[in-house]
Short mmCIF file of C-alpha atoms and ligand atoms in Angstrom, two decimals:
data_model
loop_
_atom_site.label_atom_id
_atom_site.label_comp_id
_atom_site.label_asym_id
_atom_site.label_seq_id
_atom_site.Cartn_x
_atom_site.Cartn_y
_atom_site.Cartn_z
CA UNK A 1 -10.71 10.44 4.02
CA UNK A 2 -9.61 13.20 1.70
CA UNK A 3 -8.36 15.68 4.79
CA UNK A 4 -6.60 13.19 6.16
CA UNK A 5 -4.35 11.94 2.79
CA UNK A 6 -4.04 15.81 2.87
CA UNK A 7 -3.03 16.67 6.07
CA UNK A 8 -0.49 13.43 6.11
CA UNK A 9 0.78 14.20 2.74
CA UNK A 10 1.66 18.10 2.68
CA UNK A 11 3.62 17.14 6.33
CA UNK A 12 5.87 15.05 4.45
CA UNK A 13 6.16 17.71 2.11
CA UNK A 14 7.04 20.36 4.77
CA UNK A 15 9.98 17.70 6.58
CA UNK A 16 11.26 17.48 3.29
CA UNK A 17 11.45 21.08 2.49
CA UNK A 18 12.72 21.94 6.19
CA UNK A 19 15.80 19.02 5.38
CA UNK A 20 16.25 21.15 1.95
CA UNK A 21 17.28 24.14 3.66
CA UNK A 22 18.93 26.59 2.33
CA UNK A 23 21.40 24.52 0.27
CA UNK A 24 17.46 23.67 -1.49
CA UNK A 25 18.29 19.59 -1.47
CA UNK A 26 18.62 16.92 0.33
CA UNK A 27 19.06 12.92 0.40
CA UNK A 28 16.10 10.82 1.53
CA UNK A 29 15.29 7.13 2.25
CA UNK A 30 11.76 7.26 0.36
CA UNK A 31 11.09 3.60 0.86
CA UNK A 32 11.20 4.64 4.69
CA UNK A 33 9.26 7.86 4.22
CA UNK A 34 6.81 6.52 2.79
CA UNK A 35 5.98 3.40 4.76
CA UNK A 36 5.41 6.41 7.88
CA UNK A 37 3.35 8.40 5.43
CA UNK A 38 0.98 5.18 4.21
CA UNK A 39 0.74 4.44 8.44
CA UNK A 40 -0.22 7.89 9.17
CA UNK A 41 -2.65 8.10 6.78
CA UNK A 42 -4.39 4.58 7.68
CA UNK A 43 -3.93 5.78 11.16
CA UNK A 44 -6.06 8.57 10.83
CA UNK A 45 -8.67 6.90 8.65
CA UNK A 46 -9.02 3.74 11.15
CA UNK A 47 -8.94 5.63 14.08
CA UNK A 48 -9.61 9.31 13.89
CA UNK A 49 -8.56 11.30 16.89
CA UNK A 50 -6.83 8.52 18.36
CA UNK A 51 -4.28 8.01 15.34
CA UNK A 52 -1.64 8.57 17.51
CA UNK A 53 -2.19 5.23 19.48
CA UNK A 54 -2.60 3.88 16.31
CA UNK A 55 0.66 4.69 14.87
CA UNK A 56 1.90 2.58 17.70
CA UNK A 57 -0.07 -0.45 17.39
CA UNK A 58 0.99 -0.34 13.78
CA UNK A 59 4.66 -0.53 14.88
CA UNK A 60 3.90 -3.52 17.18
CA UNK A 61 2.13 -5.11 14.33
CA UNK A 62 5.30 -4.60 11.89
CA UNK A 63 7.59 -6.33 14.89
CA UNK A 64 4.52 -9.09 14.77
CA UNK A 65 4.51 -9.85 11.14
CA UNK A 66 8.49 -10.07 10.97
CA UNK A 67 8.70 -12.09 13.61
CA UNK A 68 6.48 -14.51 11.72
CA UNK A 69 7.64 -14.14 8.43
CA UNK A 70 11.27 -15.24 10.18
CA UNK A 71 9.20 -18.30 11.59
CA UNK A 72 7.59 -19.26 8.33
CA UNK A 73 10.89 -19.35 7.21
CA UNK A 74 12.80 -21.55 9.32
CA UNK A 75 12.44 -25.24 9.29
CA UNK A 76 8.89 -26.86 10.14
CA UNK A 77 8.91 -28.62 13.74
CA UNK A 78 5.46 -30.07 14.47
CA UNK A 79 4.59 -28.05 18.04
CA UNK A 80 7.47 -25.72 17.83
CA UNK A 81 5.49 -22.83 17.75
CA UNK A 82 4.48 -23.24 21.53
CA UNK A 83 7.70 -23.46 23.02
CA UNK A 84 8.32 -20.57 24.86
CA UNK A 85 11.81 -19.54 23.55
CA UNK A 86 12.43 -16.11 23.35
CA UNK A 87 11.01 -14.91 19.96
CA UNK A 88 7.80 -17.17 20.61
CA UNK A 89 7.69 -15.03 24.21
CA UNK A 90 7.98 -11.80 22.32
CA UNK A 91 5.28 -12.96 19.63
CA UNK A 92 2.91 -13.64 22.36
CA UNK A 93 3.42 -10.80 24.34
CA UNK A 94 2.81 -8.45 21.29
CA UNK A 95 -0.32 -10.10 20.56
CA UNK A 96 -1.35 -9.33 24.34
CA UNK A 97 -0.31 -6.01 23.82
CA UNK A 98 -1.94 -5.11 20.56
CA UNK A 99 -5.05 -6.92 21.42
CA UNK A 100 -5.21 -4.45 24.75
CA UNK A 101 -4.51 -1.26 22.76
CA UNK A 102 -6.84 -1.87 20.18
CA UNK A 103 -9.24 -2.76 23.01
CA UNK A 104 -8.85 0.15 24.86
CA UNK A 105 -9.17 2.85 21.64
CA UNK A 106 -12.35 1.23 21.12
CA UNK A 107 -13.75 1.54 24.49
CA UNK A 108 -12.47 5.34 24.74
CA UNK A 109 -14.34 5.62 21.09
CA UNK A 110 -17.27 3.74 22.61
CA UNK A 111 -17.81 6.03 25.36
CA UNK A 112 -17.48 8.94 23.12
CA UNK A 113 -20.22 7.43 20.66
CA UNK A 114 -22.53 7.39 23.62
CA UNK A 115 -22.06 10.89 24.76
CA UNK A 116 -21.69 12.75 21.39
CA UNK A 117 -23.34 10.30 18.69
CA UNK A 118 -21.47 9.43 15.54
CA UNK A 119 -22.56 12.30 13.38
CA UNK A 120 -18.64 13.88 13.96
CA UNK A 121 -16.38 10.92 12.76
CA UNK A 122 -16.39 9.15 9.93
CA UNK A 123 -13.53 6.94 10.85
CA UNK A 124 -13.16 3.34 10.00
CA UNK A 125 -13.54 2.44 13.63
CA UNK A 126 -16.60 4.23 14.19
CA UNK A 127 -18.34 2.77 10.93
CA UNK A 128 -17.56 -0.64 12.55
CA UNK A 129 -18.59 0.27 15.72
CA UNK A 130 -22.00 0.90 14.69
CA UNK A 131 -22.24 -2.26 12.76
CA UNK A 132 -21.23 -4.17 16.29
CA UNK A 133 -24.44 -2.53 17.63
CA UNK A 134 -26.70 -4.07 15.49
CA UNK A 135 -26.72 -7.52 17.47
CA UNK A 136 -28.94 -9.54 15.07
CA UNK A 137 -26.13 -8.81 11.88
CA UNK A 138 -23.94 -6.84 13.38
CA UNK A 139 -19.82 -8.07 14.21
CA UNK A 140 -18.49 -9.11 17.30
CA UNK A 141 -15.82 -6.76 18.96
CA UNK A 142 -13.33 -9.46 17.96
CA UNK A 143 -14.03 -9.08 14.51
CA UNK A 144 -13.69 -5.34 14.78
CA UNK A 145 -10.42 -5.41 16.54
CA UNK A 146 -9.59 -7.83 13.78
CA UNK A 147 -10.61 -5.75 10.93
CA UNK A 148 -8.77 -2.35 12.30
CA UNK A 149 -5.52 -4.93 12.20
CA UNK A 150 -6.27 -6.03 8.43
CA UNK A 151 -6.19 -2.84 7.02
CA UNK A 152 -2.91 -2.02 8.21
CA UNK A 153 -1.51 -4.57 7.19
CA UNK A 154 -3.62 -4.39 3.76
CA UNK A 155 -2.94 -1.31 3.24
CA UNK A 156 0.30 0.38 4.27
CA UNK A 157 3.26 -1.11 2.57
CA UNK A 158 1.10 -2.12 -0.37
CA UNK A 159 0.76 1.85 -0.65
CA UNK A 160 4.25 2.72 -0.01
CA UNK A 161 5.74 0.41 -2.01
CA UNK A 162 3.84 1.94 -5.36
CA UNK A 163 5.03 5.49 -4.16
CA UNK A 164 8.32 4.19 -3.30
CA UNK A 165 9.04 2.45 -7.07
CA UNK A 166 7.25 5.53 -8.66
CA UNK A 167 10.00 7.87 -7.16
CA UNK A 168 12.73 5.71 -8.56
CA UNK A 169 11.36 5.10 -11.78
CA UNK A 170 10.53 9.09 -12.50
CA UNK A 171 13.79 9.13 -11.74
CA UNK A 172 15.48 6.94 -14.32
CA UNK A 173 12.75 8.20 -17.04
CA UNK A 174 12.92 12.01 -16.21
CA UNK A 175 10.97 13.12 -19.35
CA UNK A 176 8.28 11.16 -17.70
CA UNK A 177 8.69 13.32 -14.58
CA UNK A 178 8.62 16.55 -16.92
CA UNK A 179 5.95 15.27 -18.42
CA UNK A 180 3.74 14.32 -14.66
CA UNK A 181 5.02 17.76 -13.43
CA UNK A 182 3.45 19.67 -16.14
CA UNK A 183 0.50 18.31 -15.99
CA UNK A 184 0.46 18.49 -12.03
CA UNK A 185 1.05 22.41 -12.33
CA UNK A 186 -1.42 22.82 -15.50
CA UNK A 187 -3.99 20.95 -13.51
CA UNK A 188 -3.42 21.74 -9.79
CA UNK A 189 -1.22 24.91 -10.41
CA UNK A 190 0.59 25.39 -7.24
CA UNK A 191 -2.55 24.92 -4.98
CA UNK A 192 -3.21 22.23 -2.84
CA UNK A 193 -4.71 18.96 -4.70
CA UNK A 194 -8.62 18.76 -3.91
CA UNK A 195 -10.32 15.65 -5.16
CA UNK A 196 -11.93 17.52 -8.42
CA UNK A 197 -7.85 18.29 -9.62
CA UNK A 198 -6.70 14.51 -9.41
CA UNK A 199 -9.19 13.33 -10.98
CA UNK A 200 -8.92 15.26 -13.61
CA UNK A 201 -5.29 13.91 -14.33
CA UNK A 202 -4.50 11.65 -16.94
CA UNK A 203 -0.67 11.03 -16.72
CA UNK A 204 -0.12 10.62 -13.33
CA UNK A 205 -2.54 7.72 -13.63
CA UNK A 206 -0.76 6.02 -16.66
CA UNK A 207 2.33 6.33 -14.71
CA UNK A 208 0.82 4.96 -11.71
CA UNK A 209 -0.73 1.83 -13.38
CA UNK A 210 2.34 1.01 -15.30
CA UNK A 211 4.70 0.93 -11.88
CA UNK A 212 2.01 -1.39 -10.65
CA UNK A 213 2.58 -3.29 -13.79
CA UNK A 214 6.25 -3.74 -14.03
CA UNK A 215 6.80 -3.74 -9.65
CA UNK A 216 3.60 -5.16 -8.51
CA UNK A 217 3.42 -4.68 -4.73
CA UNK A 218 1.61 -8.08 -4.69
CA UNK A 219 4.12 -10.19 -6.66
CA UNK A 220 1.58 -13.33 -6.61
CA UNK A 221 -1.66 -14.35 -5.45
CA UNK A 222 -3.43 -17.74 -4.24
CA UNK A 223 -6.53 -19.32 -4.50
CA UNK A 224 -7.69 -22.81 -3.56
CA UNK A 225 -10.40 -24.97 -5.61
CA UNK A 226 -13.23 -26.01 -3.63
CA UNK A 227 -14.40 -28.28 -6.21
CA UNK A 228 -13.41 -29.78 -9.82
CA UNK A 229 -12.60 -27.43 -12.30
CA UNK A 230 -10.57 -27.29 -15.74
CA UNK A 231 -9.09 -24.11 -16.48
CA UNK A 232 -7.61 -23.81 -19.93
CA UNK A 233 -6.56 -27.08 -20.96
CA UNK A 234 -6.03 -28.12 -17.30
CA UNK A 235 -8.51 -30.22 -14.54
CA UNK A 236 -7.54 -29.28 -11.08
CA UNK A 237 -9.58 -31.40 -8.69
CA UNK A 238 -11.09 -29.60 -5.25
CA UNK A 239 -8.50 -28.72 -2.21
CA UNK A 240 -4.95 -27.86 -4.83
CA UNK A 241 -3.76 -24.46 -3.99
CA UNK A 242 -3.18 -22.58 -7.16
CA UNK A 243 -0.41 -19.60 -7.37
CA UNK A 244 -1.37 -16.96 -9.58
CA UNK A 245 2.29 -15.01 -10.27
CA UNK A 246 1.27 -11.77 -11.37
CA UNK A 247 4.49 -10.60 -11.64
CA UNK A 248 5.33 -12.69 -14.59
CA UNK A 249 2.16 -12.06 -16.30
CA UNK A 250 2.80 -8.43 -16.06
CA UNK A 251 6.02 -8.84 -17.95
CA UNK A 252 4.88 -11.16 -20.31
CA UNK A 253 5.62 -10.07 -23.91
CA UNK A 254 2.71 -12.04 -25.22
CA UNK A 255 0.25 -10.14 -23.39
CA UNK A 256 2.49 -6.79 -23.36
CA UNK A 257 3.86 -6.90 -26.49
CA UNK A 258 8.12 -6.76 -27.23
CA UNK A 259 8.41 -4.06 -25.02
CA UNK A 260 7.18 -5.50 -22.04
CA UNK A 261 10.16 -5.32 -20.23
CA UNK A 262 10.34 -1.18 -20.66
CA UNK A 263 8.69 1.37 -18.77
CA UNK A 264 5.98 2.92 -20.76
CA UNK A 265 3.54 4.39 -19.37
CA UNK A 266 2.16 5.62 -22.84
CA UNK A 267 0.45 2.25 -22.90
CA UNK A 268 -2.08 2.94 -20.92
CA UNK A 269 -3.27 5.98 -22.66
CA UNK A 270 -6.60 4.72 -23.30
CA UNK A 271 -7.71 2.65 -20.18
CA UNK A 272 -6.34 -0.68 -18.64
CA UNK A 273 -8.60 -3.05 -21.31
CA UNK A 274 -6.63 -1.18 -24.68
CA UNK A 275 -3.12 -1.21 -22.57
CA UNK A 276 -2.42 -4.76 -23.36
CA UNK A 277 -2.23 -6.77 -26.26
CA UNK A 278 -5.18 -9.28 -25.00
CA UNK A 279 -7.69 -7.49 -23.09
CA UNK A 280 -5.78 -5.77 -20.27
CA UNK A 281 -8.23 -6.36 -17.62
CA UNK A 282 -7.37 -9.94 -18.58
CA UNK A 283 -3.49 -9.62 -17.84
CA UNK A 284 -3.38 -6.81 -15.14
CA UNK A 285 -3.92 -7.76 -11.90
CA UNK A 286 -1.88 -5.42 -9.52
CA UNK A 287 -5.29 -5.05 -6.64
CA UNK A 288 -6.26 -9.03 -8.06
CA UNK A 289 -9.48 -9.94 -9.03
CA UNK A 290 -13.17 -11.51 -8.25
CA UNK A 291 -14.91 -11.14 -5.20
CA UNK A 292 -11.82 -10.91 -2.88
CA UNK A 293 -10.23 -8.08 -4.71
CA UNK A 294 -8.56 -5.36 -2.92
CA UNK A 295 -10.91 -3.48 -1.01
CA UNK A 296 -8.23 -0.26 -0.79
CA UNK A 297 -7.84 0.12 -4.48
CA UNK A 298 -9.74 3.08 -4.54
CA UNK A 299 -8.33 4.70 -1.58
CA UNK A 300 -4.44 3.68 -2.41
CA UNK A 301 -4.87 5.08 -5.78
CA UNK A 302 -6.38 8.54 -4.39
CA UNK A 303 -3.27 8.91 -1.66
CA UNK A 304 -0.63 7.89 -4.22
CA UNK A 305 -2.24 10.60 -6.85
CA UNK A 306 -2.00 12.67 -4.15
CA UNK A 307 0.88 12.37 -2.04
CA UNK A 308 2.58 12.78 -6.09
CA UNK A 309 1.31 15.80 -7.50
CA UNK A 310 2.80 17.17 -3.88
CA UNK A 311 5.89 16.11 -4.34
CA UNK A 312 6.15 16.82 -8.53
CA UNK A 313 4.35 20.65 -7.22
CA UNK A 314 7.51 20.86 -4.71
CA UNK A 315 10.48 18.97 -5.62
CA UNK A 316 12.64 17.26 -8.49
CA UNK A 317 14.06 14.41 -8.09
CA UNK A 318 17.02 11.91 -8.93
CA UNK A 319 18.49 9.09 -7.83
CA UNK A 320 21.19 9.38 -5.53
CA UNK A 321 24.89 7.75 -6.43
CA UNK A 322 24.18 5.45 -3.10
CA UNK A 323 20.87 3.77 -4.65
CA UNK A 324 21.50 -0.08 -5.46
CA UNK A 325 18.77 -1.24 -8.00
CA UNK A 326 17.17 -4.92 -5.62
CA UNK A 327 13.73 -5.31 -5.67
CA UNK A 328 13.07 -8.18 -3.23
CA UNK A 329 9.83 -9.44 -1.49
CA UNK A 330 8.79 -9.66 1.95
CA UNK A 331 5.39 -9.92 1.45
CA UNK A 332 5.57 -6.74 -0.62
CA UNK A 333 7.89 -5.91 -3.42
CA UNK A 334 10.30 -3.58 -1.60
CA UNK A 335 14.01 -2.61 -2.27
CA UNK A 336 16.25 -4.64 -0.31
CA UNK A 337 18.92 -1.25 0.56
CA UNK A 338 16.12 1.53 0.74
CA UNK A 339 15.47 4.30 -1.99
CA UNK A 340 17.89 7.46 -1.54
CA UNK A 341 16.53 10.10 -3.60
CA UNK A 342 18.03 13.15 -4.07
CA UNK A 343 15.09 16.10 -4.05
CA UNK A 344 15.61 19.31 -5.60
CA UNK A 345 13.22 22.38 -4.18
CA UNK A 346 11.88 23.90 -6.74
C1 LIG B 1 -1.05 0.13 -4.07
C2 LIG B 1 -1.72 -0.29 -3.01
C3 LIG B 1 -2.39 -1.64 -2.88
C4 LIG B 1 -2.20 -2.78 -3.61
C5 LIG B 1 -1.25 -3.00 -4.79
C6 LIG B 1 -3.09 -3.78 -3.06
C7 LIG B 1 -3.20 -5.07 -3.53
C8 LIG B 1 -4.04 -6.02 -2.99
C9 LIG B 1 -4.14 -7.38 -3.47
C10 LIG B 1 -3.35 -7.95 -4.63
C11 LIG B 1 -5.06 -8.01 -2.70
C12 LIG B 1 -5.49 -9.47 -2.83
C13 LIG B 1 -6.69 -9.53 -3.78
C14 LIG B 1 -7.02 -10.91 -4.25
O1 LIG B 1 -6.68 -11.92 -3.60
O2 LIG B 1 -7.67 -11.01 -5.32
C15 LIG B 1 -5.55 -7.06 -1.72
C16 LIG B 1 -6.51 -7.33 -0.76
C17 LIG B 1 -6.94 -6.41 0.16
N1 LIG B 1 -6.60 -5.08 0.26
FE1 LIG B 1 -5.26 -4.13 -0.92
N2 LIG B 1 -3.78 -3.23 -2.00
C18 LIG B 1 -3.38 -1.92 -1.87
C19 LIG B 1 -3.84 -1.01 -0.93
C20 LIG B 1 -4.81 -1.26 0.00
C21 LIG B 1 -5.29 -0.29 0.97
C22 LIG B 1 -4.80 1.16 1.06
C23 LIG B 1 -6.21 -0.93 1.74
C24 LIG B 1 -7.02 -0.40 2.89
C25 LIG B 1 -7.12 0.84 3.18
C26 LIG B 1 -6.31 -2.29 1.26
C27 LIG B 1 -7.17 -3.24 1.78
C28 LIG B 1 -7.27 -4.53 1.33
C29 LIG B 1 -8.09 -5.55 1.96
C30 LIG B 1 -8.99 -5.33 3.18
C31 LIG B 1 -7.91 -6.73 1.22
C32 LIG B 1 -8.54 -8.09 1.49
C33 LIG B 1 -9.81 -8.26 0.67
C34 LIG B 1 -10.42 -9.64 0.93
O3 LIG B 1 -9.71 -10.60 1.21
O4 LIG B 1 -11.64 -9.73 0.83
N3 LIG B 1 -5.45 -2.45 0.21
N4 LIG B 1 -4.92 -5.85 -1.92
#
């Protein structure tokens, strides 16, 4: 997992020092950067060798899911769905075509499992490949297909948009930048990030948590009751969908105090549970909570610790006179006219 965050990362380092030239800046879209950085690296981790193919299924999948989210939108006719005008045409035929691609990596991977063994990959695909063996618990091919689809879609603008808001918020609170570029260099020096480094950071994390506070990528989450239950002073009975928005609870001044509305990153100096005026683990729900929290959290918080101490190792950065603060939500919190950053070589 860690080579590949590596590999995918110090690439987008290298573009962005090849755009610098020899002027030593340039302008970048980072919102768009890093939504093909977050897909690379999934890529590679789903499907090993064959992340190329993957890339591509991903960008079928991102035509899929905007296509829908324009459906969801538009007005509800019973049945409409299976007309076949146009967009429903192209919906369908993606679905074809995904299903196929995904079908045919795994039977290339299959083959290659037979011949070699396992004991060379430890991709996602192969990990669920073995489990489909196993016919008394194992998963159906369906399910793995499914699976390899889910943590795209999980995973890669979830992870961009934390990178993406990071980059503009160092930017408006550059002492904060100083502050994660010191301690990037004093830590990693100028070498390349191994695991034992970012862990050993303590800023970068802060500054990390408190973007997901203030622009979580997940602005709200659901749940449904299955049966009676009274939470707080309220009975919901079974089957009422509840909306949990996180968003407001992470700028809540009665759970973050009067400045809840500032970035400060300083609150989370010692751990989530002290950052908040009630127990933080209470009122901080950026990967949610229970048994269907994120499954990624680990691995998004790795690449975005990272894919940063890269860029703060390489680059300053500012905001560029074109950026328009508009944090909107299409499933994920992303700006509605990009992120143009200006970076700075070092
Ligand atoms: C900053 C990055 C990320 C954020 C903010 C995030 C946030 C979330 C949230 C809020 C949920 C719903 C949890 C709930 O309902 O309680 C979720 C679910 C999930 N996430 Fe993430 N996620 C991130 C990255 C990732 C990555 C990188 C992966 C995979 C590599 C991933 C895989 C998943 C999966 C598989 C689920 C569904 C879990 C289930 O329903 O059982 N996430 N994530």
């Amino acid at each position: 997992m860690v080579p590949s965050f590596l590999t995918s990362c110090s690439d987008l380092v290298k573009k962005w020092d090849g755009l610098a030239g020899s002027g030593g800046y340039c302008e970048v879209d980072v919102w768009t950067e890093f939504q093909a950085l977050t897909g690379d690296v999934i890529s590679r981790t789903a499907f090993g060798s064959s992340f190329e193919d993957g890339k591509r299924i991903f960008q079928l999948q991102n035509e899929q899911a905007k296509l829908a989210i324009e459906a969801a939108r538009s007005p509800y006719i019973p049945g409409f769905r299976f007309i076949p005008t146009r967009k429903n045409k192209r919906r369908w035929l993606l679905d074809d075509r995904i299903k196929s691609m995904v079908r045919a990596i795994i039977d290339r991977k299959s083959e290659t499992l037979q011949t070699e063994g396992s004991s060379n990959s430890d991709d996602l695909l192969t990990i669920l490949l073995e489990l489909s063996r196993d016919k008394k618990n194992g998963i159906s091919i369906n399910d793995v297909i499914e699976e390899c689809k889910l943590f795209y879609l999980a995973g890669q603008e979830t992870t961009a948009s934390l990178l993406t808001w990071t980059l503009v918020l160092l930017s408006m609170h550059p002492s904060w930048q100083h502050m994660a570029r010191d301690e990037a260099l004093r830590v990693c020096r100028k070498d390349v990030p191994d695991l034992e480094c970012i862990n050993q950071l303590k800023i970068v994390p802060m500054i990390l948590y408190e973007v997901l506070r203030l622009y979580p990528s997940i602005v709200s989450l659901t749940r449904r009751t299955e049966n009676e239950i009274k939470l707080g002073e309220f009975t919901f009975p079974g089957g009422v969908d509840l909306l949990l928005p996180v968003i407001l609870i992470h700028h809540d001044p009665e759970c973050w105090g009067e400045d809840a509305e500032e970035f400060n990153p300083e609150r989370f100096s010692n751990g989530i549970s002290k950052a908040a005026a009630k127990d933080g683990r209470s009122v901080f729900y950026p990967f949610g909570w229970g048994p269907r929290t994120c499954l990624g959290q680990n691995f998004a918080m790795i690449q975005a610790k990272m894919a940063l101490t890269l860029i703060l190792q390489h680059f300053s950065f500012e905001l560029s006179p074109s950026y328009s603060h508009a944090p909107y939500t299409v499933i994920t919190l992303q700006p509605l006219h990009g992120a143009h950053i200006i970076l700075h070589r070092l």
